[in-house]
Short mmCIF file of C-alpha atoms in Angstrom, two decimals:
data_model
loop_
_atom_site.label_atom_id
_atom_site.label_comp_id
_atom_site.label_asym_id
_atom_site.label_seq_id
_atom_site.Cartn_x
_atom_site.Cartn_y
_atom_site.Cartn_z
CA UNK O 1 0.00 0.00 0.00
CA UNK O 2 1.23 3.55 -0.79
CA UNK O 3 1.86 5.12 2.62
CA UNK O 4 1.90 8.66 1.22
CA UNK O 5 -1.50 8.17 -0.38
CA UNK O 6 -2.86 6.78 2.89
CA UNK O 7 -1.62 9.82 4.79
CA UNK O 8 -3.35 12.04 2.30
CA UNK O 9 -6.69 10.61 3.33
CA UNK O 10 -6.21 12.00 6.86
CA UNK O 11 -6.19 15.77 6.78
CA UNK O 12 -5.01 16.17 10.36
CA UNK O 13 -1.84 14.19 9.59
CA UNK O 14 -1.34 16.05 6.33
CA UNK O 15 -1.40 19.35 8.19
CA UNK O 16 1.45 18.09 10.39
CA UNK O 17 3.63 17.63 7.29
CA UNK O 18 4.72 14.16 8.50
CA UNK O 19 6.21 11.68 6.11
CA UNK O 20 6.30 7.89 6.64
CA UNK O 21 9.64 8.00 8.43
CA UNK O 22 8.38 10.63 10.85
CA UNK O 23 5.28 8.61 11.64
CA UNK O 24 7.42 5.54 12.31
CA UNK O 25 9.68 7.57 14.60
CA UNK O 26 6.63 8.98 16.41
CA UNK O 27 5.28 5.46 16.95
CA UNK O 28 8.59 4.24 18.36
CA UNK O 29 8.71 7.23 20.70
CA UNK O 30 5.19 6.58 21.98
CA UNK O 31 5.97 2.89 22.55
CA UNK O 32 9.21 3.76 24.33
CA UNK O 33 7.20 5.98 26.67
CA UNK O 34 4.27 3.62 27.24
CA UNK O 35 6.13 0.34 27.80
CA UNK O 36 7.83 1.43 31.08
CA UNK O 37 4.53 2.92 32.26
CA UNK O 38 2.71 -0.36 31.56
CA UNK O 39 5.42 -2.35 33.33
CA UNK O 40 5.27 -0.11 36.40
CA UNK O 41 1.51 0.43 36.37
CA UNK O 42 0.07 -2.52 34.45
CA UNK O 43 -3.51 -2.17 33.14
CA UNK O 44 -4.76 -4.91 35.43
CA UNK O 45 -8.00 -4.89 37.36
CA UNK O 46 -7.67 -5.17 41.13
CA UNK O 47 -8.08 -8.63 42.58
CA UNK O 48 -9.83 -9.34 45.87
CA UNK O 49 -6.48 -9.97 47.54
CA UNK O 50 -5.25 -6.54 46.38
CA UNK O 51 -8.02 -4.94 48.41
CA UNK O 52 -7.54 -7.13 51.49
CA UNK O 53 -3.83 -6.38 51.72
CA UNK O 54 -4.72 -2.84 52.80
CA UNK O 55 -6.34 -4.04 56.04
CA UNK O 56 -5.40 -7.71 56.48
CA UNK O 57 -2.31 -9.93 56.58
CA UNK O 58 -2.06 -13.28 54.85
CA UNK O 59 -1.52 -16.10 57.34
CA UNK O 60 1.10 -18.76 56.86
CA UNK O 61 4.79 -19.41 56.34
CA UNK O 62 6.36 -18.14 53.12
CA UNK O 63 7.54 -20.91 50.81
CA UNK O 64 11.17 -19.84 51.12
CA UNK O 65 10.94 -20.25 54.92
CA UNK O 66 9.00 -23.51 54.94
CA UNK O 67 10.05 -26.22 57.37
CA UNK O 68 8.91 -28.79 54.82
CA UNK O 69 11.67 -28.18 52.29
CA UNK O 70 13.95 -30.74 53.98
CA UNK O 71 11.57 -33.61 54.73
CA UNK O 72 14.19 -36.24 53.92
CA UNK O 73 17.05 -34.71 55.88
CA UNK O 74 18.93 -36.90 58.37
CA UNK O 75 18.23 -34.25 61.00
CA UNK O 76 14.76 -35.75 61.49
CA UNK O 77 16.25 -38.98 62.85
CA UNK O 78 16.05 -39.56 66.62
CA UNK O 79 18.76 -37.77 68.59
CA UNK O 80 20.16 -39.39 71.74
CA UNK O 81 18.67 -37.78 74.82
CA UNK O 82 16.41 -35.50 72.76
CA UNK O 83 12.61 -35.84 72.66
CA UNK O 84 10.66 -35.65 69.40
CA UNK O 85 9.43 -32.18 68.51
CA UNK O 86 6.80 -30.42 66.44
CA UNK O 87 8.46 -29.62 63.12
CA UNK O 88 5.52 -28.06 61.27
CA UNK O 89 1.80 -27.31 61.52
CA UNK O 90 -0.61 -27.28 58.59
CA UNK O 91 -4.27 -26.34 58.22
CA UNK O 92 -6.62 -26.95 55.31
CA UNK O 93 -9.41 -24.34 55.50
CA UNK O 94 -11.08 -25.94 52.47
CA UNK O 95 -11.12 -29.72 52.63
CA UNK O 96 -8.96 -31.38 49.96
CA UNK O 97 -7.49 -28.10 48.65
CA UNK O 98 -3.99 -26.74 49.27
CA UNK O 99 -2.95 -26.33 52.89
CA UNK O 100 -1.38 -23.45 54.80
CA UNK O 101 1.78 -24.04 56.82
CA UNK O 102 1.84 -22.29 60.22
CA UNK O 103 4.28 -21.66 63.05
CA UNK O 104 1.58 -21.73 65.72
CA UNK O 105 -2.13 -22.38 66.01
CA UNK O 106 -5.03 -22.30 68.39
CA UNK O 107 -6.58 -25.66 69.19
CA UNK O 108 -10.30 -26.18 69.76
CA UNK O 109 -12.29 -29.39 70.33
CA UNK O 110 -12.78 -29.51 66.53
CA UNK O 111 -9.02 -29.35 65.90
CA UNK O 112 -6.75 -26.54 64.72
CA UNK O 113 -8.40 -23.16 64.22
CA UNK O 114 -9.63 -22.62 60.64
CA UNK O 115 -9.02 -26.25 59.68
CA UNK O 116 -11.54 -27.75 57.25
CA UNK O 117 -14.31 -25.23 57.80
CA UNK O 118 -15.32 -25.43 54.12
CA UNK O 119 -15.89 -28.45 51.90
CA UNK O 120 -16.94 -29.12 48.31
CA UNK O 121 -19.78 -31.52 47.55
CA UNK O 122 -21.58 -32.77 44.46
CA UNK O 123 -25.27 -33.60 44.10
CA UNK O 124 -25.48 -37.30 43.33
CA UNK O 125 -28.64 -39.04 42.18
CA UNK O 126 -29.51 -42.36 40.55
CA UNK O 127 -31.99 -40.73 38.14
CA UNK O 128 -33.32 -37.29 37.07
CA UNK O 129 -35.93 -35.70 39.33
CA UNK O 130 -39.16 -34.54 37.72
CA UNK O 131 -41.37 -31.75 39.06
CA UNK O 132 -43.97 -34.29 40.18
CA UNK O 133 -41.48 -36.69 41.78
CA UNK O 134 -42.41 -38.05 45.18
CA UNK O 135 -40.61 -37.00 48.34
CA UNK O 136 -39.08 -40.48 48.49
CA UNK O 137 -37.63 -40.08 44.98
CA UNK O 138 -36.33 -36.62 45.77
CA UNK O 139 -34.72 -37.88 48.97
CA UNK O 140 -32.47 -40.15 46.91
CA UNK O 141 -30.67 -37.06 45.62
CA UNK O 142 -27.85 -36.52 48.09
CA UNK O 143 -25.02 -34.07 48.51
CA UNK O 144 -21.78 -36.03 48.90
CA UNK O 145 -18.39 -34.59 49.74
CA UNK O 146 -15.71 -34.62 47.06
CA UNK O 147 -11.95 -34.90 47.44
CA UNK O 148 -8.83 -35.29 45.35
CA UNK O 149 -9.64 -39.00 45.12
CA UNK O 150 -12.31 -38.20 42.50
CA UNK O 151 -11.12 -34.78 41.34
CA UNK O 152 -7.33 -34.48 41.67
CA UNK O 153 -7.32 -30.89 40.39
CA UNK O 154 -8.56 -29.82 43.82
CA UNK O 155 -4.87 -29.99 44.72
CA UNK O 156 -4.35 -26.96 42.46
CA UNK O 157 -6.93 -24.84 44.28
CA UNK O 158 -4.86 -22.50 46.44
CA UNK O 159 -6.34 -21.28 49.71
CA UNK O 160 -5.24 -18.01 51.31
CA UNK O 161 -6.30 -17.04 54.83
CA UNK O 162 -6.44 -13.30 55.49
CA UNK O 163 -6.54 -12.14 59.11
CA UNK O 164 -7.31 -8.58 60.25
CA UNK O 165 -4.13 -6.57 60.91
CA UNK O 166 -4.60 -4.12 63.77
CA UNK O 167 -1.82 -1.78 62.64
CA UNK O 168 -3.09 -1.60 59.06
CA UNK O 169 -6.65 -1.05 60.25
CA UNK O 170 -5.52 1.74 62.54
CA UNK O 171 -3.82 3.52 59.64
CA UNK O 172 -7.06 3.26 57.69
CA UNK O 173 -9.06 4.46 60.74
CA UNK O 174 -11.01 1.21 60.56
CA UNK O 175 -12.00 -1.56 62.95
CA UNK O 176 -12.64 -5.16 61.93
CA UNK O 177 -12.39 -8.63 63.40
CA UNK O 178 -13.51 -10.40 60.24
CA UNK O 179 -11.19 -12.89 58.57
CA UNK O 180 -11.50 -14.07 54.97
CA UNK O 181 -10.54 -17.04 52.85
CA UNK O 182 -9.67 -16.59 49.19
CA UNK O 183 -9.77 -19.55 46.82
CA UNK O 184 -7.60 -19.26 43.71
CA UNK O 185 -7.64 -21.62 40.77
CA UNK O 186 -6.08 -21.48 37.29
CA UNK O 187 -8.43 -20.34 34.54
CA UNK O 188 -7.75 -19.12 31.02
CA UNK O 189 -10.50 -18.11 28.60
CA UNK O 190 -10.25 -19.06 24.95
CA UNK O 191 -9.25 -16.61 22.24
CA UNK O 192 -8.08 -13.06 22.77
CA UNK O 193 -9.53 -12.92 26.29
CA UNK O 194 -7.22 -15.73 27.33
CA UNK O 195 -4.23 -14.04 25.73
CA UNK O 196 -5.04 -10.78 27.49
CA UNK O 197 -5.55 -12.46 30.89
CA UNK O 198 -2.18 -14.21 30.51
CA UNK O 199 -0.43 -10.93 29.69
CA UNK O 200 -2.02 -9.06 32.60
CA UNK O 201 -1.25 -11.90 35.04
CA UNK O 202 2.43 -11.86 34.10
CA UNK O 203 2.60 -8.06 34.26
CA UNK O 204 0.99 -8.04 37.70
CA UNK O 205 2.60 -11.06 39.38
CA UNK O 206 5.73 -11.96 37.43
CA UNK O 207 6.84 -14.00 34.45
CA UNK O 208 5.78 -17.35 35.93
CA UNK O 209 2.24 -16.19 36.80
CA UNK O 210 -0.79 -17.66 35.08
CA UNK O 211 -4.33 -16.26 34.93
CA UNK O 212 -6.59 -17.37 37.75
CA UNK O 213 -9.97 -16.70 39.32
CA UNK O 214 -10.41 -15.68 42.95
CA UNK O 215 -13.36 -16.51 45.21
CA UNK O 216 -13.78 -14.50 48.43
CA UNK O 217 -15.36 -16.26 51.43
CA UNK O 218 -16.04 -14.90 54.93
CA UNK O 219 -14.56 -17.08 57.66
CA UNK O 220 -17.11 -16.20 60.33
CA UNK O 221 -20.34 -18.16 60.19
CA UNK O 222 -22.89 -15.81 58.60
CA UNK O 223 -25.77 -14.31 60.53
CA UNK O 224 -29.38 -15.28 59.87
CA UNK O 225 -29.82 -12.05 57.93
CA UNK O 226 -26.76 -12.70 55.76
CA UNK O 227 -27.87 -16.27 55.08
CA UNK O 228 -31.24 -15.05 53.85
CA UNK O 229 -29.79 -12.14 51.86
CA UNK O 230 -27.19 -14.26 50.05
CA UNK O 231 -29.54 -17.14 49.33
CA UNK O 232 -27.68 -19.75 51.38
CA UNK O 233 -29.54 -22.87 52.56
CA UNK O 234 -29.03 -25.54 55.21
CA UNK O 235 -28.80 -29.00 53.67
CA UNK O 236 -27.62 -32.47 54.57
CA UNK O 237 -24.27 -33.54 53.13
CA UNK O 238 -22.64 -36.95 53.39
CA UNK O 239 -19.04 -37.45 54.57
CA UNK O 240 -18.08 -41.09 54.16
CA UNK O 241 -20.89 -42.92 56.00
CA UNK O 242 -22.00 -40.00 58.14
CA UNK O 243 -24.40 -37.18 57.30
CA UNK O 244 -24.11 -33.66 58.66
CA UNK O 245 -26.38 -30.63 58.25
CA UNK O 246 -24.33 -27.69 56.99
CA UNK O 247 -24.64 -24.37 55.16
CA UNK O 248 -24.78 -24.61 51.36
CA UNK O 249 -22.96 -21.59 49.87
CA UNK O 250 -23.05 -22.65 46.21
CA UNK O 251 -24.25 -19.15 45.30
CA UNK O 252 -20.67 -17.94 45.82
CA UNK O 253 -19.07 -20.39 43.37
CA UNK O 254 -18.23 -19.34 39.81
CA UNK O 255 -19.23 -21.81 37.10
CA UNK O 256 -15.63 -21.92 35.88
CA UNK O 257 -14.57 -23.84 39.00
CA UNK O 258 -16.89 -26.75 38.24
CA UNK O 259 -15.52 -26.92 34.70
CA UNK O 260 -11.92 -26.67 35.89
CA UNK O 261 -12.35 -29.53 38.35
CA UNK O 262 -14.21 -31.67 35.84
CA UNK O 263 -17.30 -32.13 38.01
CA UNK O 264 -20.31 -33.10 35.88
CA UNK O 265 -22.85 -33.05 38.72
CA UNK O 266 -24.00 -29.92 40.47
CA UNK O 267 -21.19 -28.54 42.65
CA UNK O 268 -21.60 -26.74 45.96
CA UNK O 269 -19.45 -25.33 48.73
CA UNK O 270 -20.53 -26.11 52.29
CA UNK O 271 -19.62 -24.24 55.46
CA UNK O 272 -19.57 -26.24 58.69
CA UNK O 273 -22.20 -25.09 61.20
CA UNK O 274 -20.59 -24.70 64.66
CA UNK O 275 -23.94 -25.65 66.18
CA UNK O 276 -24.22 -28.93 64.24
CA UNK O 277 -20.95 -30.77 64.68
CA UNK O 278 -20.45 -34.54 64.38
CA UNK O 279 -19.89 -36.38 67.64
CA UNK O 280 -16.91 -38.73 67.56
CA UNK O 281 -17.05 -42.13 69.24
CA UNK O 282 -15.30 -45.31 68.08
CA UNK O 283 -11.73 -45.10 69.50
CA UNK O 284 -12.01 -41.50 70.73
CA UNK O 285 -11.87 -40.90 74.50
CA UNK O 286 -15.20 -41.11 76.26
CA UNK O 287 -16.92 -38.02 77.59
CA UNK O 288 -15.97 -38.98 81.14
CA UNK O 289 -12.29 -39.08 80.17
CA UNK O 290 -12.15 -36.02 77.93
CA UNK O 291 -14.52 -33.86 79.97
CA UNK O 292 -16.60 -33.30 76.84
CA UNK O 293 -17.99 -35.34 73.99
CA UNK O 294 -15.33 -35.26 71.23
CA UNK O 295 -16.59 -33.59 68.07
CA UNK O 296 -15.43 -32.82 64.56
CA UNK O 297 -16.59 -30.81 61.57
CA UNK O 298 -15.53 -31.65 58.02
CA UNK O 299 -12.52 -33.77 59.00
CA UNK O 300 -12.80 -37.39 57.88
CA UNK O 301 -13.23 -38.85 61.34
CA UNK O 302 -11.16 -37.23 64.13
CA UNK O 303 -10.19 -33.62 64.93
CA UNK O 304 -6.46 -33.80 64.05
CA UNK O 305 -4.01 -35.89 62.06
CA UNK O 306 -0.35 -36.35 63.05
CA UNK O 307 2.57 -37.58 60.92
CA UNK O 308 6.11 -38.55 61.89
CA UNK O 309 8.81 -37.66 59.32
CA UNK O 310 10.90 -40.69 60.30
CA UNK O 311 7.94 -42.92 59.45
CA UNK O 312 7.49 -41.12 56.14
CA UNK O 313 11.15 -41.67 55.28
CA UNK O 314 11.00 -45.35 56.25
CA UNK O 315 7.87 -45.99 54.22
CA UNK O 316 9.08 -43.97 51.23
CA UNK O 317 12.21 -46.14 51.03
CA UNK O 318 9.93 -49.10 50.24
CA UNK O 319 7.85 -47.35 47.58
CA UNK O 320 8.93 -47.90 43.94
CA UNK O 321 9.84 -44.60 42.26
CA UNK O 322 9.48 -43.52 38.63
CA UNK O 323 9.43 -40.34 36.56
CA UNK O 324 6.05 -39.42 38.03
CA UNK O 325 6.93 -40.27 41.63
CA UNK O 326 10.39 -39.29 42.74
CA UNK O 327 9.65 -38.54 46.40
CA UNK O 328 6.70 -38.74 48.78
CA UNK O 329 5.77 -35.30 50.08
CA UNK O 330 4.28 -35.48 53.58
CA UNK O 331 1.49 -33.19 52.35
CA UNK O 332 0.14 -36.10 50.30
CA UNK O 333 -1.08 -37.44 53.66
CA UNK O 334 -2.80 -34.20 54.81
CA UNK O 335 -1.32 -33.95 58.34
CA UNK O 336 -2.00 -31.15 60.82
CA UNK O 337 0.96 -31.86 63.12
CA UNK O 338 4.28 -33.02 61.65
CA UNK O 339 6.90 -34.42 64.02
CA UNK O 340 10.67 -34.71 63.81
CA UNK O 341 13.09 -36.73 65.93
CA UNK O 342 10.92 -39.77 66.72
CA UNK O 343 11.71 -43.39 65.90
CA UNK O 344 10.00 -44.62 62.74
CA UNK O 345 6.48 -45.85 63.55
CA UNK O 346 6.99 -45.33 67.29
CA UNK O 347 3.90 -43.09 67.27
CA UNK O 348 1.78 -46.19 66.65
CA UNK O 349 2.37 -47.23 70.28
CA UNK O 350 1.40 -43.87 71.77
CA UNK O 351 -1.94 -43.51 73.55
CA UNK O 352 -1.53 -40.07 75.11
CA UNK O 353 1.07 -37.36 74.51
CA UNK O 354 1.87 -34.03 76.07
CA UNK O 355 3.35 -31.23 73.99
CA UNK O 356 5.70 -29.18 76.17
CA UNK O 357 7.05 -25.66 75.43
CA UNK O 358 10.50 -26.69 74.14
CA UNK O 359 11.86 -23.95 71.88
CA UNK O 360 8.42 -22.69 70.86
CA UNK O 361 8.50 -19.60 73.06
CA UNK O 362 5.23 -20.71 74.66
CA UNK O 363 4.84 -21.54 78.34
CA UNK O 364 1.88 -23.90 78.20
CA UNK O 365 1.55 -27.65 77.70
CA UNK O 366 -1.08 -29.32 75.56
CA UNK O 367 -2.33 -32.90 75.84
CA UNK O 368 -3.67 -35.10 73.04
CA UNK O 369 -5.36 -38.47 73.13
CA UNK O 370 -3.82 -40.58 70.35
CA UNK O 371 -7.04 -42.18 69.16
CA UNK O 372 -6.13 -44.55 66.32
CA UNK O 373 -4.03 -45.14 63.23
CA UNK O 374 -4.93 -43.31 60.05
CA UNK O 375 -6.29 -45.82 57.56
CA UNK O 376 -5.37 -44.57 54.11
CA UNK O 377 -7.53 -44.24 51.02
CA UNK O 378 -6.13 -43.62 47.52
CA UNK O 379 -5.89 -39.86 47.91
CA UNK O 380 -2.11 -39.89 48.61
CA UNK O 381 -1.67 -41.01 44.99
CA UNK O 382 -2.30 -37.37 44.02
CA UNK O 383 0.78 -35.14 43.88
CA UNK O 384 -0.11 -32.05 45.96
CA UNK O 385 2.23 -29.90 43.87
CA UNK O 386 0.68 -30.71 40.49
CA UNK O 387 -2.72 -32.31 41.01
CA UNK O 388 -1.61 -35.33 38.95
CA UNK O 389 -2.68 -38.76 40.17
CA UNK O 390 -0.21 -41.64 40.04
CA UNK O 391 -1.88 -44.83 38.76
CA UNK O 392 -0.73 -47.09 41.61
CA UNK O 393 1.52 -45.51 44.23
CA UNK O 394 1.74 -45.07 47.14
CA UNK O 395 -1.59 -46.88 47.56
CA UNK O 396 -0.21 -50.23 46.37
CA UNK O 397 2.74 -50.07 48.77
CA UNK O 398 0.53 -48.92 51.64
CA UNK O 399 -1.65 -51.99 51.23
CA UNK O 400 1.28 -54.38 50.89
CA UNK O 401 3.72 -52.86 53.40
CA UNK O 402 1.52 -51.05 55.91
CA UNK O 403 -1.46 -53.35 56.53
CA UNK O 404 -0.54 -53.33 60.22
CA UNK O 405 -3.87 -52.82 62.00
CA UNK O 406 -6.05 -55.86 62.68
CA UNK O 407 -9.10 -53.59 62.60
CA UNK O 408 -8.37 -52.74 58.95
CA UNK O 409 -6.48 -55.79 57.64
CA UNK O 410 -6.90 -54.93 53.95
CA UNK O 411 -5.85 -51.29 54.20
CA UNK O 412 -2.56 -49.50 54.66
CA UNK O 413 -1.96 -47.21 57.64
CA UNK O 414 0.29 -44.19 58.04
CA UNK O 415 -0.14 -41.44 60.61
CA UNK O 416 -2.22 -41.14 63.78
CA UNK O 417 -5.55 -39.51 64.60
CA UNK O 418 -5.69 -37.21 67.62
CA UNK O 419 -8.34 -35.86 69.97
CA UNK O 420 -7.47 -32.74 72.01
CA UNK O 421 -7.74 -32.93 75.80
CA UNK O 422 -8.28 -29.74 77.78
CA UNK O 423 -7.60 -28.72 81.35
CA UNK O 424 -10.86 -29.18 83.31
CA UNK O 425 -10.33 -25.74 84.86
CA UNK O 426 -11.16 -24.18 81.47
CA UNK O 427 -14.78 -25.22 81.82
CA UNK O 428 -16.63 -24.63 78.55
CA UNK O 429 -13.88 -22.33 77.21
CA UNK O 430 -11.92 -25.18 75.70
CA UNK O 431 -9.02 -23.80 73.70
CA UNK O 432 -5.24 -23.75 73.80
CA UNK O 433 -2.15 -23.17 71.70
CA UNK O 434 0.48 -25.35 70.08
CA UNK O 435 3.54 -24.27 68.10
CA UNK O 436 6.53 -25.44 66.12
CA UNK O 437 9.38 -26.30 68.50
CA UNK O 438 7.20 -27.89 71.19
CA UNK O 439 8.56 -31.23 72.40
CA UNK O 440 6.67 -34.51 72.73
CA UNK O 441 6.39 -36.38 76.01
CA UNK O 442 4.72 -39.79 75.69
CA UNK O 443 2.49 -40.20 78.76
CA UNK O 444 0.78 -43.46 77.86
CA UNK O 445 1.50 -46.30 75.46
CA UNK O 446 -0.65 -49.17 74.29
CA UNK O 447 -2.09 -51.11 71.38
CA UNK O 448 -4.32 -49.61 68.69
CA UNK O 449 -7.12 -51.47 66.92
CA UNK O 450 -9.06 -49.50 64.33
CA UNK O 451 -12.87 -49.48 64.50
CA UNK O 452 -14.66 -48.90 61.19
CA UNK O 453 -17.55 -46.48 60.78
#
């Protein structure tokens, strides 16, 4: 095309007496000016986390400071004259999604604070429901919890916990005690929208960033007014063989999440109702022993799960490795308390332990009833870093090497389930603290026999 002729069609350019070379130079100059501006102030819409950072602080240990980077170090072996210690703490605010590593945590009868307060579920039914279906037919449609066992991409759903920061709030002349959870999952639209979202993500968060969608959730259980206003409903949801009534918050879920996870049924997010917890029996301490009836929310069976790194190392040495499984990350097993310095599998003889201050900086003790072994399902086959499921391991090795409990002779076991015990002087205000660096004193030992649901 004749550039000069094209310029002639635009009178405003003609009046500037610009030739093709001048226009090219002008374009280069404009780009040279705009590119640094875009890099410094990218044209990216604010995310929910960008707003929260003004008044809240994200909970958890930064990846570079994680205690879980050296899981296979020899330092986790027992040391002569030294008791085992708490090496790391992890919570999972949304069941089966990524966890948050902590240095310290409050403990309630339900377990660690903020642990498994949300859970995904799908609506399962044997047949479609018509408008004129009977109540009996409708009752066969049940909400059932979902985990990485069915939908391994849940491992790629990142969970951030934002806690109110008093100093930040003071600067903003604000007051708030409300905490929030933000779910983040990868999502890229097709076509030019996907290209644009990729560019803006990298401009905002760095070269390695990918586009994602955020979902903001309040941590506090909503008031009756909020429940009505937001269209939430109370519904029964099944966890393994038990059913619990909880708050259905599916209104807050974007449709993209269901498509990302690959869920074909209706997907919902449930919030545990503090007034409708599941009572725990089986091998948990009795009410007379604990001073209260043990309870749990969305945990599988017991309030807390404990893992020993020496046991992980010993078991991992027996698991065949390949290109898709080079090392077993302890996070595959979803522990809350991770120990260092204990003999491999010694925890399977513990019946009651006391966590003592050690190097934690705390001055209090905390006692746990060691309730039973953790009987493993196939979920540890999913790599928590990638959301990719291995076809056989470690499930195959668990069943062949770790079928050690006569109560579950066909299943592998790794880890122990805990029930918190509180000082009777606390009355109904049952809470305490535990932290990394606390040492383990074994107060009672004995045999464990698993009792099925």
